[in-house]
mmCIF file of C-alpha atoms in Angstrom:
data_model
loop_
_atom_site.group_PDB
_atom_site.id
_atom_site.type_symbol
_atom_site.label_atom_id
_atom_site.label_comp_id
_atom_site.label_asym_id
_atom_site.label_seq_id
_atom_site.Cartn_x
_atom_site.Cartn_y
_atom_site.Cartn_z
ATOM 1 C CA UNK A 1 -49.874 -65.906 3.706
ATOM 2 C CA UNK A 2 -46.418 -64.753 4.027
ATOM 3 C CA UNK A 3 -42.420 -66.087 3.538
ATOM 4 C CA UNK A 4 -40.465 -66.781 6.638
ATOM 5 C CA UNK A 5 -37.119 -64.471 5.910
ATOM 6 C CA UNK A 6 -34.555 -67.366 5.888
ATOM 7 C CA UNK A 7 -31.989 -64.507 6.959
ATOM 8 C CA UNK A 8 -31.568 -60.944 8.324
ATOM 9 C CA UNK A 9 -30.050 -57.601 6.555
ATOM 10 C CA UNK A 10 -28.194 -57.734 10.584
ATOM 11 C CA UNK A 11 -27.181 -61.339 10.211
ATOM 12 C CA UNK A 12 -29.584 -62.346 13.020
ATOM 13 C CA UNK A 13 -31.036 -66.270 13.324
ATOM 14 C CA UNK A 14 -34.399 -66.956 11.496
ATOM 15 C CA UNK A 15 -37.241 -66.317 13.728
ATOM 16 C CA UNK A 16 -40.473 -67.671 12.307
ATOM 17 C CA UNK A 17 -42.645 -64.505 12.955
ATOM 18 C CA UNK A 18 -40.412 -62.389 10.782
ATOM 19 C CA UNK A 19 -41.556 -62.671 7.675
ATOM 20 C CA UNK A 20 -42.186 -60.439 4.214
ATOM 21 C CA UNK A 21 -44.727 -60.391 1.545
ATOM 22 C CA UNK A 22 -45.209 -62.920 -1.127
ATOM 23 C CA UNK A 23 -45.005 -61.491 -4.520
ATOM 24 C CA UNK A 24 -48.457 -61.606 -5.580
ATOM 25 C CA UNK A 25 -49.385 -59.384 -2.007
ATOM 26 C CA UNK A 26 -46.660 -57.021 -3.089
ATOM 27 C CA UNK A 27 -48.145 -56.481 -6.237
ATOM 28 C CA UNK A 28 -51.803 -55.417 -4.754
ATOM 29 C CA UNK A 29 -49.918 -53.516 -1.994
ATOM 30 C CA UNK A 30 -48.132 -51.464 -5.078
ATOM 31 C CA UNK A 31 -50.960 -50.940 -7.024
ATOM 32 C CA UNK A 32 -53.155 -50.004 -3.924
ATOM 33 C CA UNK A 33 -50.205 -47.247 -2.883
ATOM 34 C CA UNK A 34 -50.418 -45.925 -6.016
ATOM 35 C CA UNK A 35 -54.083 -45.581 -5.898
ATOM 36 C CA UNK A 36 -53.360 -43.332 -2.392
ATOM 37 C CA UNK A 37 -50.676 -41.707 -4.126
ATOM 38 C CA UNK A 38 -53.068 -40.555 -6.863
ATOM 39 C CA UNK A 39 -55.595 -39.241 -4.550
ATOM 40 C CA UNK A 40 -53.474 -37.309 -2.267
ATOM 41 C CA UNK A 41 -52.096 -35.912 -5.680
ATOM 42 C CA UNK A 42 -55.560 -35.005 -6.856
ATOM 43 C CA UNK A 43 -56.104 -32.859 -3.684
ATOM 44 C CA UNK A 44 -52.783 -30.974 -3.994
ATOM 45 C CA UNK A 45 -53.116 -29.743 -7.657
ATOM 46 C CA UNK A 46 -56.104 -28.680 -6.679
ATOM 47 C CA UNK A 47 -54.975 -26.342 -4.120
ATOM 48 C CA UNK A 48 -51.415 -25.393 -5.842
ATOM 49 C CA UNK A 49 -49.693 -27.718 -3.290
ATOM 50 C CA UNK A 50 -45.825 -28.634 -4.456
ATOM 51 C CA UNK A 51 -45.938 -32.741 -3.828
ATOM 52 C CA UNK A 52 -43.401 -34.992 -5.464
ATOM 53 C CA UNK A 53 -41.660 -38.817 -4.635
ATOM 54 C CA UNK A 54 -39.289 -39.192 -2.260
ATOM 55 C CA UNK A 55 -36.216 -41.634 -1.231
ATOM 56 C CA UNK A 56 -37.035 -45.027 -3.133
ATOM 57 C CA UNK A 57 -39.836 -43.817 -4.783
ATOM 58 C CA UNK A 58 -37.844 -41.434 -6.613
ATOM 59 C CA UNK A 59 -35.103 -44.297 -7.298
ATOM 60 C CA UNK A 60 -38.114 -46.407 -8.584
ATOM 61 C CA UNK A 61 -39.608 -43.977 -10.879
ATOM 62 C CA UNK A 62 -36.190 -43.344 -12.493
ATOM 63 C CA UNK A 63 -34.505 -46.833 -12.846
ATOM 64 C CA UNK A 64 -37.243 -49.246 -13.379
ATOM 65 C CA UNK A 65 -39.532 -46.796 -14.049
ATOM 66 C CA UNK A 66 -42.125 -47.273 -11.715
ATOM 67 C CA UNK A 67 -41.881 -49.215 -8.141
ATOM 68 C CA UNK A 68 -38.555 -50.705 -7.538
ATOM 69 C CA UNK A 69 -39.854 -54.415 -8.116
ATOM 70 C CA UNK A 70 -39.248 -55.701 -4.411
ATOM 71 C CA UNK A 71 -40.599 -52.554 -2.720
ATOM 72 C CA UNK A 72 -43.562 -51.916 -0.102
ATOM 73 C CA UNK A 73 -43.827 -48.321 0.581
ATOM 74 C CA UNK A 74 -44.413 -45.477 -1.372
ATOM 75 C CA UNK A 75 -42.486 -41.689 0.250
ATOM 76 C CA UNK A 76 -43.395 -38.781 -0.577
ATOM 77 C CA UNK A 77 -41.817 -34.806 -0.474
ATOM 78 C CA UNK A 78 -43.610 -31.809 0.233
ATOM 79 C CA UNK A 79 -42.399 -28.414 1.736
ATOM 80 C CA UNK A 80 -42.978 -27.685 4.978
ATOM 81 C CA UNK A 81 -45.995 -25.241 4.162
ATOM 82 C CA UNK A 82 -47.604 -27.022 1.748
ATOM 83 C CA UNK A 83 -47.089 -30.112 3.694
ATOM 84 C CA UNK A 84 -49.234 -27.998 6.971
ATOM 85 C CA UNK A 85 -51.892 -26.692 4.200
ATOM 86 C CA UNK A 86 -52.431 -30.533 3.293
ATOM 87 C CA UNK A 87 -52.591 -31.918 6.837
ATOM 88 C CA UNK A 88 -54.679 -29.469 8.191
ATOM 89 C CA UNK A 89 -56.734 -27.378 5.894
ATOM 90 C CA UNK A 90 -57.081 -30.177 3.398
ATOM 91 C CA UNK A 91 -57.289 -33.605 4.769
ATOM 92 C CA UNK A 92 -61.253 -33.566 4.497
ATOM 93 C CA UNK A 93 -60.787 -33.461 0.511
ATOM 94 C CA UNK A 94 -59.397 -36.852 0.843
ATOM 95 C CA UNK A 95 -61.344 -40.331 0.974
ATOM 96 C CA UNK A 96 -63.515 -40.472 3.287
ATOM 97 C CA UNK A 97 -61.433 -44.005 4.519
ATOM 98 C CA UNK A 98 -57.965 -42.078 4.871
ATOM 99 C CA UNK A 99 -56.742 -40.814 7.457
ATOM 100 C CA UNK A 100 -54.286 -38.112 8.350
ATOM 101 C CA UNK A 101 -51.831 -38.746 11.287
ATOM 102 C CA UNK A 102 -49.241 -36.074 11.887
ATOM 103 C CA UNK A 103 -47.230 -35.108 14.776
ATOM 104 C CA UNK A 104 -48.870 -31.474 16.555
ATOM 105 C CA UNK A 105 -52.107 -32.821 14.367
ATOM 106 C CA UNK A 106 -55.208 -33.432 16.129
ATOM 107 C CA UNK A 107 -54.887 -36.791 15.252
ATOM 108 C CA UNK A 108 -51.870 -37.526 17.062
ATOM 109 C CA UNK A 109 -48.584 -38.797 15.500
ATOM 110 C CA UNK A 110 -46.626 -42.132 15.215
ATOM 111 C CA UNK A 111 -44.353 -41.414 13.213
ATOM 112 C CA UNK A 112 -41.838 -38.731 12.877
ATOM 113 C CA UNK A 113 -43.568 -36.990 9.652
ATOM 114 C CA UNK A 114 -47.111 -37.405 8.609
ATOM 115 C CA UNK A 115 -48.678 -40.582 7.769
ATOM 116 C CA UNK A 116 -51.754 -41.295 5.491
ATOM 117 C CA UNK A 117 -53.357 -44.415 6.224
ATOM 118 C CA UNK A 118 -56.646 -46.694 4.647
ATOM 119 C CA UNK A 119 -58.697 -47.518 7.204
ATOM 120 C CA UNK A 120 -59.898 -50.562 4.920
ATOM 121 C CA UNK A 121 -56.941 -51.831 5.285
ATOM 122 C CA UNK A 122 -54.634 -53.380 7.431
ATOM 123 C CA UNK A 123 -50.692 -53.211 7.260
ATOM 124 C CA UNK A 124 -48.978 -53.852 10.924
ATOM 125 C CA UNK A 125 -45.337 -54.276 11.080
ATOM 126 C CA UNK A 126 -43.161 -56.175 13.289
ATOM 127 C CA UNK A 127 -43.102 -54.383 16.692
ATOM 128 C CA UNK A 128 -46.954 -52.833 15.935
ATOM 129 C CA UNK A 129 -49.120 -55.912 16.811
ATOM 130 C CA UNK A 130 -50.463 -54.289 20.330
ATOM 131 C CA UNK A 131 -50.588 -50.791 18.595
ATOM 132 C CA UNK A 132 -53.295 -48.623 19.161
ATOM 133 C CA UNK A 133 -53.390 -46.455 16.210
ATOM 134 C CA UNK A 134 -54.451 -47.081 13.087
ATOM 135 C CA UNK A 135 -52.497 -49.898 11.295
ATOM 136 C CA UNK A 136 -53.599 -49.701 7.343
ATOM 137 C CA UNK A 137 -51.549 -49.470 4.315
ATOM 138 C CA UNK A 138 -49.942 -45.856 4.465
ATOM 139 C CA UNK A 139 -47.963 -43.421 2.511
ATOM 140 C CA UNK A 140 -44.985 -41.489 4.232
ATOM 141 C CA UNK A 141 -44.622 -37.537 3.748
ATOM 142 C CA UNK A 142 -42.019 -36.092 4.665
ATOM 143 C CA UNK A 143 -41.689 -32.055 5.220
ATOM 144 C CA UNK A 144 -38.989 -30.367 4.311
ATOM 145 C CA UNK A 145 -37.695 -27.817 6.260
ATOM 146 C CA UNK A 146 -36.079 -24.497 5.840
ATOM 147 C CA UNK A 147 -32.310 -24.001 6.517
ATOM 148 C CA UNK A 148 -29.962 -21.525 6.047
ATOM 149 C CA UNK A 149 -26.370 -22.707 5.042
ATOM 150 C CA UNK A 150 -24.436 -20.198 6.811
ATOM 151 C CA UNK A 151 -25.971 -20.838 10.472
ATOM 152 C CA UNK A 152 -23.470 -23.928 10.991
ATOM 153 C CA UNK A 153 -23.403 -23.354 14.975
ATOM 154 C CA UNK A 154 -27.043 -23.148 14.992
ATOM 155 C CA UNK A 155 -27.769 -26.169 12.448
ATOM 156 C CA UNK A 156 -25.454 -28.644 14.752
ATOM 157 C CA UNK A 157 -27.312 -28.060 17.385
ATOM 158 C CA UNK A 158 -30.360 -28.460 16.001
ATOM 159 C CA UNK A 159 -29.004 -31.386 14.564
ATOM 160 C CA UNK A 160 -27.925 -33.067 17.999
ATOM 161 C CA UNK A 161 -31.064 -32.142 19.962
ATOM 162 C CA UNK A 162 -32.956 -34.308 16.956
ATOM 163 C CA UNK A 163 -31.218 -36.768 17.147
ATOM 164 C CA UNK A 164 -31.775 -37.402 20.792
ATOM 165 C CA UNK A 165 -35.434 -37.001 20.886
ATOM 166 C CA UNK A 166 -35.556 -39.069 17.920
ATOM 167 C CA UNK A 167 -33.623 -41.923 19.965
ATOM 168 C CA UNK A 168 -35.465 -41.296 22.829
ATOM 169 C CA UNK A 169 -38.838 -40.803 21.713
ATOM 170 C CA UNK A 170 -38.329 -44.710 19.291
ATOM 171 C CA UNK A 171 -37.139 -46.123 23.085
ATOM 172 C CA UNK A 172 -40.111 -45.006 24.811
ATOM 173 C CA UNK A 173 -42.202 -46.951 21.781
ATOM 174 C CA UNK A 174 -40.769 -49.996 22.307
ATOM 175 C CA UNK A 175 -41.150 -49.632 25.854
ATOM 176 C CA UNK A 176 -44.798 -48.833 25.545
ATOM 177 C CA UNK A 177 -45.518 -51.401 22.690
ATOM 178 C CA UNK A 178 -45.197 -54.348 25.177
ATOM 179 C CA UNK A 179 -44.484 -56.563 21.666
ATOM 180 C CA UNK A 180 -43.195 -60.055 22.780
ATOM 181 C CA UNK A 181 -42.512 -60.209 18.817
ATOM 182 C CA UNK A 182 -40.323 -57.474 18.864
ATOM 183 C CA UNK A 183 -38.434 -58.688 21.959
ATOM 184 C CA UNK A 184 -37.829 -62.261 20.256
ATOM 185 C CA UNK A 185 -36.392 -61.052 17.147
ATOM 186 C CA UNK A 186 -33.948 -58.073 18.941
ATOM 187 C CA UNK A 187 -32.851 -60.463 21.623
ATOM 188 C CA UNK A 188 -32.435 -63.195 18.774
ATOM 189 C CA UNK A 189 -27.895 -62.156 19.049
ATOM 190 C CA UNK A 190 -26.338 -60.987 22.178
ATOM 191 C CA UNK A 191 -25.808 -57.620 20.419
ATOM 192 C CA UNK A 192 -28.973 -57.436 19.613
ATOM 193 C CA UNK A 193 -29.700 -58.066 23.472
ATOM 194 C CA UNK A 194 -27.511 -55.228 24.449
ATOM 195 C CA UNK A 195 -29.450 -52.925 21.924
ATOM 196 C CA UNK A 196 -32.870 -54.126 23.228
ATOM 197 C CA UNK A 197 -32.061 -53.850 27.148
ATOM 198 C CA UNK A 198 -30.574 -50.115 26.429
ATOM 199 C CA UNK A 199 -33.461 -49.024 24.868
ATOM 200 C CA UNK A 200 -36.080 -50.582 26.835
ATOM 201 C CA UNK A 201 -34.176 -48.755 29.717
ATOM 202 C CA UNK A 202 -34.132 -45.520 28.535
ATOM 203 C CA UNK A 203 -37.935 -45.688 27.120
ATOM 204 C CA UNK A 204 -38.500 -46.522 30.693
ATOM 205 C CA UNK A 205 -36.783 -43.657 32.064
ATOM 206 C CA UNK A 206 -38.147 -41.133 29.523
ATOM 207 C CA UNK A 207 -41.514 -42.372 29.564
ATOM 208 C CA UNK A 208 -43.229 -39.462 31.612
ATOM 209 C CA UNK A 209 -44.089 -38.243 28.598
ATOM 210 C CA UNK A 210 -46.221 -40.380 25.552
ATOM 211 C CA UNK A 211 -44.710 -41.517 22.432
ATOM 212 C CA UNK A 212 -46.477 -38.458 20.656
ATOM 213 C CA UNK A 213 -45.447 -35.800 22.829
ATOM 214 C CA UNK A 214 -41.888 -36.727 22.056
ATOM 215 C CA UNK A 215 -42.943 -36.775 18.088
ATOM 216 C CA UNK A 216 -44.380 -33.130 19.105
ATOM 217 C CA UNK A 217 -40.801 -32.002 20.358
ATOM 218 C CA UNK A 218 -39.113 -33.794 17.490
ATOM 219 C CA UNK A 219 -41.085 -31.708 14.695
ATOM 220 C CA UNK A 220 -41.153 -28.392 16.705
ATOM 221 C CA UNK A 221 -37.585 -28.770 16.858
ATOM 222 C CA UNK A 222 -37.100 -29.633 13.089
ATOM 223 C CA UNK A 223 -39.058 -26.580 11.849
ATOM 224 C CA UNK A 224 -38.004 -23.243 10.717
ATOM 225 C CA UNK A 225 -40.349 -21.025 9.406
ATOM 226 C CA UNK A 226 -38.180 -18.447 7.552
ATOM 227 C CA UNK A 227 -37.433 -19.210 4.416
ATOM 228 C CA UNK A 228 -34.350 -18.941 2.794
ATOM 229 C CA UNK A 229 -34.350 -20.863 -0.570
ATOM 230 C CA UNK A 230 -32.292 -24.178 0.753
ATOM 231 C CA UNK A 231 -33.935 -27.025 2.552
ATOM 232 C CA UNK A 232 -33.356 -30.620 4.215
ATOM 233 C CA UNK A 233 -35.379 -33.536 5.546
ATOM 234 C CA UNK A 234 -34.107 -34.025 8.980
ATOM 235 C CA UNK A 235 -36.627 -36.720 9.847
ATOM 236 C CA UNK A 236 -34.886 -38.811 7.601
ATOM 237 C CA UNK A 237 -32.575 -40.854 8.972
ATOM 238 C CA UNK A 238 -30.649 -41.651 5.928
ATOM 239 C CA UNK A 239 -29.768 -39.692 2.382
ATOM 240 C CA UNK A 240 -27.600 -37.408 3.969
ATOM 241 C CA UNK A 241 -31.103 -35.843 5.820
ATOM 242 C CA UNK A 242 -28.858 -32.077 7.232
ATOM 243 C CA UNK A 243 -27.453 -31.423 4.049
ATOM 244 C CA UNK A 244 -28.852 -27.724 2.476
ATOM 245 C CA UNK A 245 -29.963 -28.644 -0.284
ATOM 246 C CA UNK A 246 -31.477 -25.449 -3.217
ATOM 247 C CA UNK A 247 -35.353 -26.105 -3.044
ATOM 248 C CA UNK A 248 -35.384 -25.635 -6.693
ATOM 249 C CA UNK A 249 -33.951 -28.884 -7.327
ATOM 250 C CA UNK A 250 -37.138 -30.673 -5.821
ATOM 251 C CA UNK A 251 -39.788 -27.951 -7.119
ATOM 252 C CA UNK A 252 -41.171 -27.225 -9.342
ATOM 253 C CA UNK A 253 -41.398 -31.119 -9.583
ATOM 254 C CA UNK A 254 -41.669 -32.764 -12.900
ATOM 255 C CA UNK A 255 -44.183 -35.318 -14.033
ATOM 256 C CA UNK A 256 -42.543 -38.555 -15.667
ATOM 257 C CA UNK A 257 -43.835 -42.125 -16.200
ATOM 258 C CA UNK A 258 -44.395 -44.346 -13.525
ATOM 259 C CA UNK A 259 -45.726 -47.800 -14.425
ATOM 260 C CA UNK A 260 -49.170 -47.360 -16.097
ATOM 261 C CA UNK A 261 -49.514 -43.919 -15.146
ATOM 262 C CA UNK A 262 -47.402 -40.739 -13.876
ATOM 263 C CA UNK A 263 -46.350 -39.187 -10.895
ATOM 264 C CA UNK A 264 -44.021 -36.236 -9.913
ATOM 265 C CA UNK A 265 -40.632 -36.215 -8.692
ATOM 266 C CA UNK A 266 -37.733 -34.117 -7.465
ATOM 267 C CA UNK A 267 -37.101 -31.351 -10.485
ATOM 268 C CA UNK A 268 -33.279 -32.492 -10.646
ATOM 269 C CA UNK A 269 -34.200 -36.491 -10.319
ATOM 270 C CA UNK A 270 -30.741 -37.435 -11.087
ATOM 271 C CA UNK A 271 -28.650 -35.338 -8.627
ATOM 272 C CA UNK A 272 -30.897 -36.031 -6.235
ATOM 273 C CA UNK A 273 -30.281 -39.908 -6.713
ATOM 274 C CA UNK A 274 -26.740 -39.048 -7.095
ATOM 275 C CA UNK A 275 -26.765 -37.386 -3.628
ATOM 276 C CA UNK A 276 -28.750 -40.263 -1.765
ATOM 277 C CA UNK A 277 -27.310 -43.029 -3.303
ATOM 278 C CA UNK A 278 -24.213 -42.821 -4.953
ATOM 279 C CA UNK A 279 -24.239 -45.330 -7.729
ATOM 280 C CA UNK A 280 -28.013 -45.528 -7.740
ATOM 281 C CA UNK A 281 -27.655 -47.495 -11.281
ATOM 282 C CA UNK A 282 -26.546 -50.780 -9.289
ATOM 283 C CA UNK A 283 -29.273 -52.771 -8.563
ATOM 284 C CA UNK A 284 -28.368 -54.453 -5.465
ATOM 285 C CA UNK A 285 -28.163 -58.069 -4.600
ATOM 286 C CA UNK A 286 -30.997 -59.582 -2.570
ATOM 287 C CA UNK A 287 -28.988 -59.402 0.583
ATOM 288 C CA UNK A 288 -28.711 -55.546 0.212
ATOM 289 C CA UNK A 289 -32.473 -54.924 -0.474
ATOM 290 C CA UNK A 290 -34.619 -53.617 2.426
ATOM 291 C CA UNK A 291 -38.144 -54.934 3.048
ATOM 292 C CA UNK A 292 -40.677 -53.897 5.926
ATOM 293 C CA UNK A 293 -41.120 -57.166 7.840
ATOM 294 C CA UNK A 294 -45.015 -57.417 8.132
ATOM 295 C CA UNK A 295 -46.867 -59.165 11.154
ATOM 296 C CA UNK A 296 -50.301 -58.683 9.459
ATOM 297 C CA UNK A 297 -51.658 -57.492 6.599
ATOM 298 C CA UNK A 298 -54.846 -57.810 4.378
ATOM 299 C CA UNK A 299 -56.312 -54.961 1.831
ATOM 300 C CA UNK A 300 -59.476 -55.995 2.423
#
């Protein structure tokens, strides 16, 4: 069903349960994210909900103008009150299969920003295989939150205490998730060892309180309610996630082509790119491109 990744992104030794989709699965898996992607859409136009691609999807829509070709997730923007009107006044509009997961949702989180998952499905990734949520294909949404430029002081701390519940709240998942996969492929270099044992430690030590919980503290302490016309994505781990950034130049989004349909992204596409990824024109080699690594999967 799948490859067996002959290498790692980390350099680490093949280990034969890390593997990635074959092309013809990535294809469905595309075409089925899509298919999400146009339903969540639906339900936001509806209800004058600002939604547009995010990260790679945004890349994808622009360069190769639809999915970058070796991709597996589909990420999307919304801000922060639109995002709450979707989650929780709105999910019901959805399939009846979907599934909203969010952290301070009723359905509690797994993830740092909302997740929208096909029950018909399944889609478990390396780490996930004794996971007690749901474990279907998914799209990402990410809020983006209010900030004001001029509160520097305030932002860096904001910034710091993130980042440490972030760290600690992944720890205590890999404590919890008991995944003997997982364990093989960290331990599989002695740095990778070190990484594993430090992290299992402190999960253990901050483990009093669940994996959600800790996604609860993580988005309470990422939101600002007052708006003040600049925003960032600090659940992002990547694309420069603290820097203001005008909300203007993701919304109004704009509707462009995106394989045999359309979708929305950021208003100002191309400094957004520009911002994220530098010389987003390269397409990188195979060594640079990053893949989920998938323990199970099936869209039936």
């Amino acid at each position: 069903m799948f490859r067996t990744r002959k290498t790692y992104a980390n350099g680490c030794k093949t280990v034969s349960c890390r593997c990635v989709l074959s092309d013809e699965e990535r294809t469905g898996l595309q075409k089925h994210l899509f298919k999400m992607y146009k339903d969540v859409e639906t339900v936001c136009i509806r209800h004058n909900l600002n939604i547009c691609l995010a990260f790679g999807s945004v890349l994808g829509a622009v360069r190769h103008g639809g999915f970058i070709p070796w991709d597996d997730d589909m990420d999307l923007y919304m801000p922060r009150t639109d995002y709450d009107r979707l989650i929780h006044e709105f999910a019901s509009e959805l399939p009846s299969n979907y599934q909203v997961i969010a952290p301070n949702h009723s359905n509690n989180g797994y993830a740092r920003f909302a997740k929208i998952v096909d029950l018909n499905t399944r889609f478990v990734e390396l780490g996930a295989e004794n996971a007690r949520h749901p474990l279907g294909v998914f799209l990402d949404i990410f809020p983006l939150e209010n900030i004001n430029p001029e509160s520097r002081l305030a932002n860096k701390i904001r910034k710091y205490r993130s980042f440490a519940a972030m760290f600690i709240a992944n720890a205590v998942s890999q404590f919890n998730s008991k995944s003997k996969v997982l364990r093989q492929v960290m331990t599989a270099t002695p740095g990778g060892t070190v990484n594993y044992i430090v992290r299992q430690s402190i999960g253990f030590l901050f483990s009093f309180r669940t994996y959600s919980q800790w996604l609860d503290t993580i988005d309470r302490i990422n939101r600002r309610d007052d708006f003040t016309g600049y925003v960032h994505c600090p659940t992002a781990i990547y694309s420069r996630p603290w820097e203001p950034v005008k909300l203007s130049e993701y919304f109004p989004a704009k509707r462009v082509k995106f394989d045999d349909s359309d979708a929305f992204i950021p208003s100002d596409a191309i400094g957004y790119l520009e911002r994220s990824y530098g010389n987003w024109k390269r397409i990188p080699p195979e060594s640079e491109r990053w893949e989920h690594f998938v323990y199970d999967f099936s869209l039936n």
